C-alpha positions as MATLAB code, in Angstrom:
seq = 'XXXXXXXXXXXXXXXXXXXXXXXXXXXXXXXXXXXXXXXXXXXXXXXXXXXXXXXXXXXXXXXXXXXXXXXXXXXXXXXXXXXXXXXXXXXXXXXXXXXXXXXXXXXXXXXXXXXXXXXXXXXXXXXXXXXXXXXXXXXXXXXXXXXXXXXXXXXXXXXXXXXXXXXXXXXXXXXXXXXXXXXXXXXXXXXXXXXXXXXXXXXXXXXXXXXXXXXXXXXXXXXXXXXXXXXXXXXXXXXXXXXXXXXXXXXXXXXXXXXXXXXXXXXXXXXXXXXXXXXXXXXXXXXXXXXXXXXXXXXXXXXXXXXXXXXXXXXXXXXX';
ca = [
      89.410   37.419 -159.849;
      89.900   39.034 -163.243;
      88.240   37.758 -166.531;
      91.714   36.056 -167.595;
      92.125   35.056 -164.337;
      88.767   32.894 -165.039;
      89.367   31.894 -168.224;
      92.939   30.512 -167.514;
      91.219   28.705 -164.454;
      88.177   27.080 -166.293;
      90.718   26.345 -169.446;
      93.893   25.046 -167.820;
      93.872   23.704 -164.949;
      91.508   20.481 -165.006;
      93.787   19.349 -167.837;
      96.134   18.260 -165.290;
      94.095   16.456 -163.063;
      92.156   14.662 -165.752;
      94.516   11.279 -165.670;
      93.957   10.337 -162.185;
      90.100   11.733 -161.734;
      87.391    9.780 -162.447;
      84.623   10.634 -165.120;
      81.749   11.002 -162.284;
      84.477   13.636 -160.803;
      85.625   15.434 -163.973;
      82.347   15.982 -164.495;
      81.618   17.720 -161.210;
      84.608   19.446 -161.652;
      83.683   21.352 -165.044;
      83.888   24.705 -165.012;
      85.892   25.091 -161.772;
      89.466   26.848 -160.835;
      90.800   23.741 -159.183;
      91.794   20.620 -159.957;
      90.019   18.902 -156.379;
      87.055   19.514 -154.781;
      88.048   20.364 -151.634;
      85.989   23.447 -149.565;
      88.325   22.924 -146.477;
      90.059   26.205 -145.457;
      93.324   24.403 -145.974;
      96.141   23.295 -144.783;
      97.317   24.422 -141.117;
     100.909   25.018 -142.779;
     102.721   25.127 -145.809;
     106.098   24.906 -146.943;
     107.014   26.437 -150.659;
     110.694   25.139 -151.589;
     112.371   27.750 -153.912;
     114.484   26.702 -157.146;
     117.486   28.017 -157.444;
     118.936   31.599 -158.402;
     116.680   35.107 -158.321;
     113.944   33.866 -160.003;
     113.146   30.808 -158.430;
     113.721   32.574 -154.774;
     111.321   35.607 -156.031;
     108.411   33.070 -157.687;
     108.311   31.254 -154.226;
     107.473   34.498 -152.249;
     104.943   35.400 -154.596;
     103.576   31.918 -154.394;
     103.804   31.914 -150.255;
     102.901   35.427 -150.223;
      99.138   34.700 -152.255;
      98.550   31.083 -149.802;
      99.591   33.035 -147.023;
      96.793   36.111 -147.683;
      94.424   32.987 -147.595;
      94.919   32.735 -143.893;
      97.283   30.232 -143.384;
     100.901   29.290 -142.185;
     103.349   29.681 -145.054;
     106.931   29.136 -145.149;
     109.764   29.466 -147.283;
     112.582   26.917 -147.636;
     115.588   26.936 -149.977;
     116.811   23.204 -150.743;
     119.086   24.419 -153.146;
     118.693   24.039 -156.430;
     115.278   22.178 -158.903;
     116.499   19.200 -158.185;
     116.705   19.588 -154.711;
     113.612   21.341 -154.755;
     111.114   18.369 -156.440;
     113.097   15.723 -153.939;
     111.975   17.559 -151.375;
     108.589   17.616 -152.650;
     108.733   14.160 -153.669;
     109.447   13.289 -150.035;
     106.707   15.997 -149.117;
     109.237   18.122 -147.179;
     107.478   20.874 -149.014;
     104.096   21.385 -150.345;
     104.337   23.613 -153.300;
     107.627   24.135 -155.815;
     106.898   27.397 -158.374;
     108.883   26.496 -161.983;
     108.307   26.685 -165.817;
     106.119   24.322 -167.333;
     108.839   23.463 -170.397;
     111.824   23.175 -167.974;
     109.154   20.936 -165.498;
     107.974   18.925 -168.776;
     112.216   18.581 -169.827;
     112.571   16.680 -166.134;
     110.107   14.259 -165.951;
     110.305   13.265 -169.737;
     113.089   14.658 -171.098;
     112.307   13.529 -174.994;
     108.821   15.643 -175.070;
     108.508   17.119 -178.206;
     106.037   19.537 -177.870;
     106.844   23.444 -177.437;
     103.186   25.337 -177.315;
     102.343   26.403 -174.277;
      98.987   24.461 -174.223;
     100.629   20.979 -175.470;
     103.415   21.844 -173.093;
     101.018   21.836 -169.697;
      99.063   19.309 -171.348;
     102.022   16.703 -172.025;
     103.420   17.866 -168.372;
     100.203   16.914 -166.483;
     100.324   13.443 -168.099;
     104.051   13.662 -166.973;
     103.875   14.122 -163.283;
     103.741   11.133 -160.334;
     100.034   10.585 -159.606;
     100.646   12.541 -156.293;
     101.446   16.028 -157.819;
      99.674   18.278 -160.007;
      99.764   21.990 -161.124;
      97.351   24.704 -161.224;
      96.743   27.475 -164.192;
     100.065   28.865 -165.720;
     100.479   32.687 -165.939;
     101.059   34.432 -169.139;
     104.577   35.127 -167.807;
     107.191   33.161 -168.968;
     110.764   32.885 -169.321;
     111.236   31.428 -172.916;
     114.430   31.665 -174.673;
     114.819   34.391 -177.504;
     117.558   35.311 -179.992;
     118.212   38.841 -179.758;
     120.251   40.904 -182.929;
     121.414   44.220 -183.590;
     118.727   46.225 -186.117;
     122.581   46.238 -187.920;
     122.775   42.647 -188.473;
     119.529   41.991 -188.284;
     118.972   44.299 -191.204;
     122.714   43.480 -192.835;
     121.177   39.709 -192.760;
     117.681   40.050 -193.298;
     116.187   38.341 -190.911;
     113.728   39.473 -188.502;
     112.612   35.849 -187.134;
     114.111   32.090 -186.261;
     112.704   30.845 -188.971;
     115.246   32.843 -191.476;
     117.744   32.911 -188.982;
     118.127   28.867 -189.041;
     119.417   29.612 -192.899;
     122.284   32.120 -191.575;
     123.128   30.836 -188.357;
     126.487   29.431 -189.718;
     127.586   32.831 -190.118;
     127.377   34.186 -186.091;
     128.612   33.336 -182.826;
     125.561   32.540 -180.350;
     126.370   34.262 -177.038;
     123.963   32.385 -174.547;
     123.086   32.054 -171.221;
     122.693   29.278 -169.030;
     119.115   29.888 -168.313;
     118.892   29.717 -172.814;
     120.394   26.430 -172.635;
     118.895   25.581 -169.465;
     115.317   26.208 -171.221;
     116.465   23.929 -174.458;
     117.028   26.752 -176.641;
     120.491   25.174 -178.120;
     118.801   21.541 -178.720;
     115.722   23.716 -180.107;
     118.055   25.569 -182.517;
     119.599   22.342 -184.006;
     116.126   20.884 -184.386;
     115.897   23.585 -187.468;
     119.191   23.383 -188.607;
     120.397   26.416 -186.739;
     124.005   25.773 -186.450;
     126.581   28.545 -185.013;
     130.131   29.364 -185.946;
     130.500   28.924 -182.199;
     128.638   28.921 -178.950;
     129.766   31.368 -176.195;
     128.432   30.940 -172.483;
     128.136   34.061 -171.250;
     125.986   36.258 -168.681;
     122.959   38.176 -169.463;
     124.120   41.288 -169.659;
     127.256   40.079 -171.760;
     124.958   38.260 -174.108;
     122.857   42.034 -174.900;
     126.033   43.544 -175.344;
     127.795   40.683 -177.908;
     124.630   41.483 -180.024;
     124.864   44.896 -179.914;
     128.965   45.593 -180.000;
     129.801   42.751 -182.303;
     127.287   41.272 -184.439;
     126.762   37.632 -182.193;
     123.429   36.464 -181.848;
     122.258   36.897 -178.282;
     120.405   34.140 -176.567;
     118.324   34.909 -173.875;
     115.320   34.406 -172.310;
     112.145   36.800 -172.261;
     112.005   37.215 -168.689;
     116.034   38.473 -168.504;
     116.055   42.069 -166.683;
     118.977   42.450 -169.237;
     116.208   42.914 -171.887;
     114.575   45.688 -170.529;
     115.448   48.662 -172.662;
     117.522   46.886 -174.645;
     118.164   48.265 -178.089;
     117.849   44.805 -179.906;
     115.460   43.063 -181.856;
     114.468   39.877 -181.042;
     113.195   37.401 -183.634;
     110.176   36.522 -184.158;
     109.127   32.678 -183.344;
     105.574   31.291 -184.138;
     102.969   32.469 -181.576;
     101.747   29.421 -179.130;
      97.894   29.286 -180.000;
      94.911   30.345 -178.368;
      93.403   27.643 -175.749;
      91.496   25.605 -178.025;
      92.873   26.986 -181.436;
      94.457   24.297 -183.831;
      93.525   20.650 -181.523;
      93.033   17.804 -182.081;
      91.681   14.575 -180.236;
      94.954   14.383 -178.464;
      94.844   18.090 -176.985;
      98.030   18.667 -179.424;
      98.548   21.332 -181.463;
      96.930   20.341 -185.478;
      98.839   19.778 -188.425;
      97.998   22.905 -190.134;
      99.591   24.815 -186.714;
     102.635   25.798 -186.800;
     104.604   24.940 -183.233;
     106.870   27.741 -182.190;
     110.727   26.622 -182.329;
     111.257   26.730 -178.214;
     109.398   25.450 -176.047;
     106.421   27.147 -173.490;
     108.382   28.387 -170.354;
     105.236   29.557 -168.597;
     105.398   29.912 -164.420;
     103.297   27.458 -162.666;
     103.338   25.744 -159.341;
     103.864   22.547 -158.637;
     102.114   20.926 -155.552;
     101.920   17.998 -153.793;
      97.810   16.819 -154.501;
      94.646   17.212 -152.264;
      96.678   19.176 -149.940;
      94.903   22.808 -150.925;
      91.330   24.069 -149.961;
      89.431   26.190 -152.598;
      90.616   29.645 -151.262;
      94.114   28.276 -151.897;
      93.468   26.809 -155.797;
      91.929   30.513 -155.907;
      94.824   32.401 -154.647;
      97.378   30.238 -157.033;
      94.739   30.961 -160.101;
      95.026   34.723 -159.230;
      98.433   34.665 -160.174;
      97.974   33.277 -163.266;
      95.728   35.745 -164.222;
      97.474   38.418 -163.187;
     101.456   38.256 -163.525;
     102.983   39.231 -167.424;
     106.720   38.434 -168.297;
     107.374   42.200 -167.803;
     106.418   41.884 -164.130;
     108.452   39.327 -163.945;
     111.408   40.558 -165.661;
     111.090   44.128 -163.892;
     110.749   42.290 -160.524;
     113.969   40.422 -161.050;
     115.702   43.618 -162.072;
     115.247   44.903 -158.318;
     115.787   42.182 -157.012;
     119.431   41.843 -159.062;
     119.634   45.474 -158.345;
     119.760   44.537 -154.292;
     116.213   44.806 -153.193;
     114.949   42.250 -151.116;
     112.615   39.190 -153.013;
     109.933   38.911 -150.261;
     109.596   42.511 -150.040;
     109.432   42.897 -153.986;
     106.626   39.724 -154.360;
     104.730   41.339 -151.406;
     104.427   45.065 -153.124;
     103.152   43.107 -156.505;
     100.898   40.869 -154.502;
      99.207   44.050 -152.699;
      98.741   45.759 -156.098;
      97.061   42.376 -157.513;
      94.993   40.994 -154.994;
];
């Protein structure tokens, strides 16, 4: 396991579990990748349900792929689309649903406020049914972003969303469904960000209204449409350090300053006391490990025709 693989194990992960474990167990528990104590070799089979579209197929191999080099039976099922997916693991059709923690947070309490990454996982552990939980979040993420031209952006001058809000009257926003999926419209009126008009429109559409025509792409970071792109994307406020800027409530402090969207990182979702310690180990591994340009350059194969178990299993036997 790599150094951040540690860190994100011993600083993430218990924060989940901490509702529903007792103090003698929490305490036990300190300093540990996983949020049970549980030295069993695991389950004799597994069944990861993948969200729909690329991503959420691709993030369930990856998943299966890592439980699977543990030594046990792993499928894969497709139920469809998220929804479909967390019935199914709600019923306990399936043991293990990948997603983003800000999308995850969005469905089981829809009016959370909070956008950095920490108070994101934090509010969505308080947030799930007492019989799920999630493990460490990877650095990879799938946030929206506003993307310019360096024309407008310089024509405007404006280089993050911050002085955007100010001139955001004056462009179309091309977006994506994954942008509004993530809450990036609702996150742009929360700062007064309001658009001559909104556009739906594909990734690659959304890179080339920036570029062509002046709109204000609206993406998110882990779009293969982004790699390469000559755009610049505005700056938001960076989600803090774990323990940076808390207070009593593990939220981020008054004298922090929240990023505009909200935390999008990839974490699994799984059903609890199901997973043996090689298992918690094997989902903490990809924490450490995957970035948002894996991601993002994985999902460009995969777009680009190449099959999504074969792509997770070449990044899984470069990794582990």
């Amino acid at each position: 396991m790599t150094t951040n693989s540690k860190r994100t194990a011993r600083g993430r992960t218990l924060i989940a579990a901490a509702a529903s474990i007792t103090a003698a167990v929490s305490t036990a528990l300190a300093g540990c990748a996983s949020p049970v104590l549980d030295d069993a070799p695991g389950p004799s089979g597994v069944v990861v349900g993948a969200g729909a579209g690329t991503d959420g197929e691709l993030l369930a191999h990856l998943y299966a792929g890592a439980l699977r080099r543990t030594g046990i039976d792993v499928t894969v099922r497709d139920p469809g689309d998220r929804a479909g997916a967390l019935a199914a693991l709600d019923s306990a059709e399936v043991t293990l649903v990948p997603g983003y923690t800000g999308r995850l947070l969005r469905y089981f309490e829809p009016a959370a406020p909070q956008t950095d990454a920490e108070d994101v996982f934090t509010a969505l552990g308080r947030a799930l049914p007492t019989d799920l939980t999630v493990a460490d979040y990877a650095t990879a993420q799938d946030r929206a972003v506003l993307v310019l031209s360096d024309a407008t952006s310089t024509a405007l001058g404006v280089t993050d969303i911050d002085a955007m809000a100010g001139r955001c009257a004056e462009l179309t926003v091309a977006a994506t469904a994954a942008f509004t999926e993530s809450g990036g419209l609702d996150a742009l009126a929360s700062v007064g960000c309001v658009p001559a008009a909104v556009e739906q429109v594909g990734d690659a559409e959304a890179v080339r209204a920036a570029r062509g025509r002046g709109a204000l792409g609206a993406l998110t970071t882990a779009s293969p449409a982004l790699v390469g792109a000559d755009v610049v994307a505005l700056a938001d406020a960076p989600d803090r350090s774990p323990g940076e800027g808390e207070t009593g409530e593990g939220e981020t402090g008054e004298d922090t300053r929240a990023p505009v969207f909200p935390a999008q990182n990839v974490v699994p979702l799984f059903r609890r006391d199901v997973f043996g310690e090689r298992q918690l180990d094997a989902l903490s591994m990809i924490a450490g490990e995957l970035t948002t340009a894996d991601l993002a350059g994985m999902l460009g194969r995969v777009d680009a025709g190449e099959d999504s178990a074969a792509v997770a299993d070449e990044w899984l036997g470069e990794h582990v």
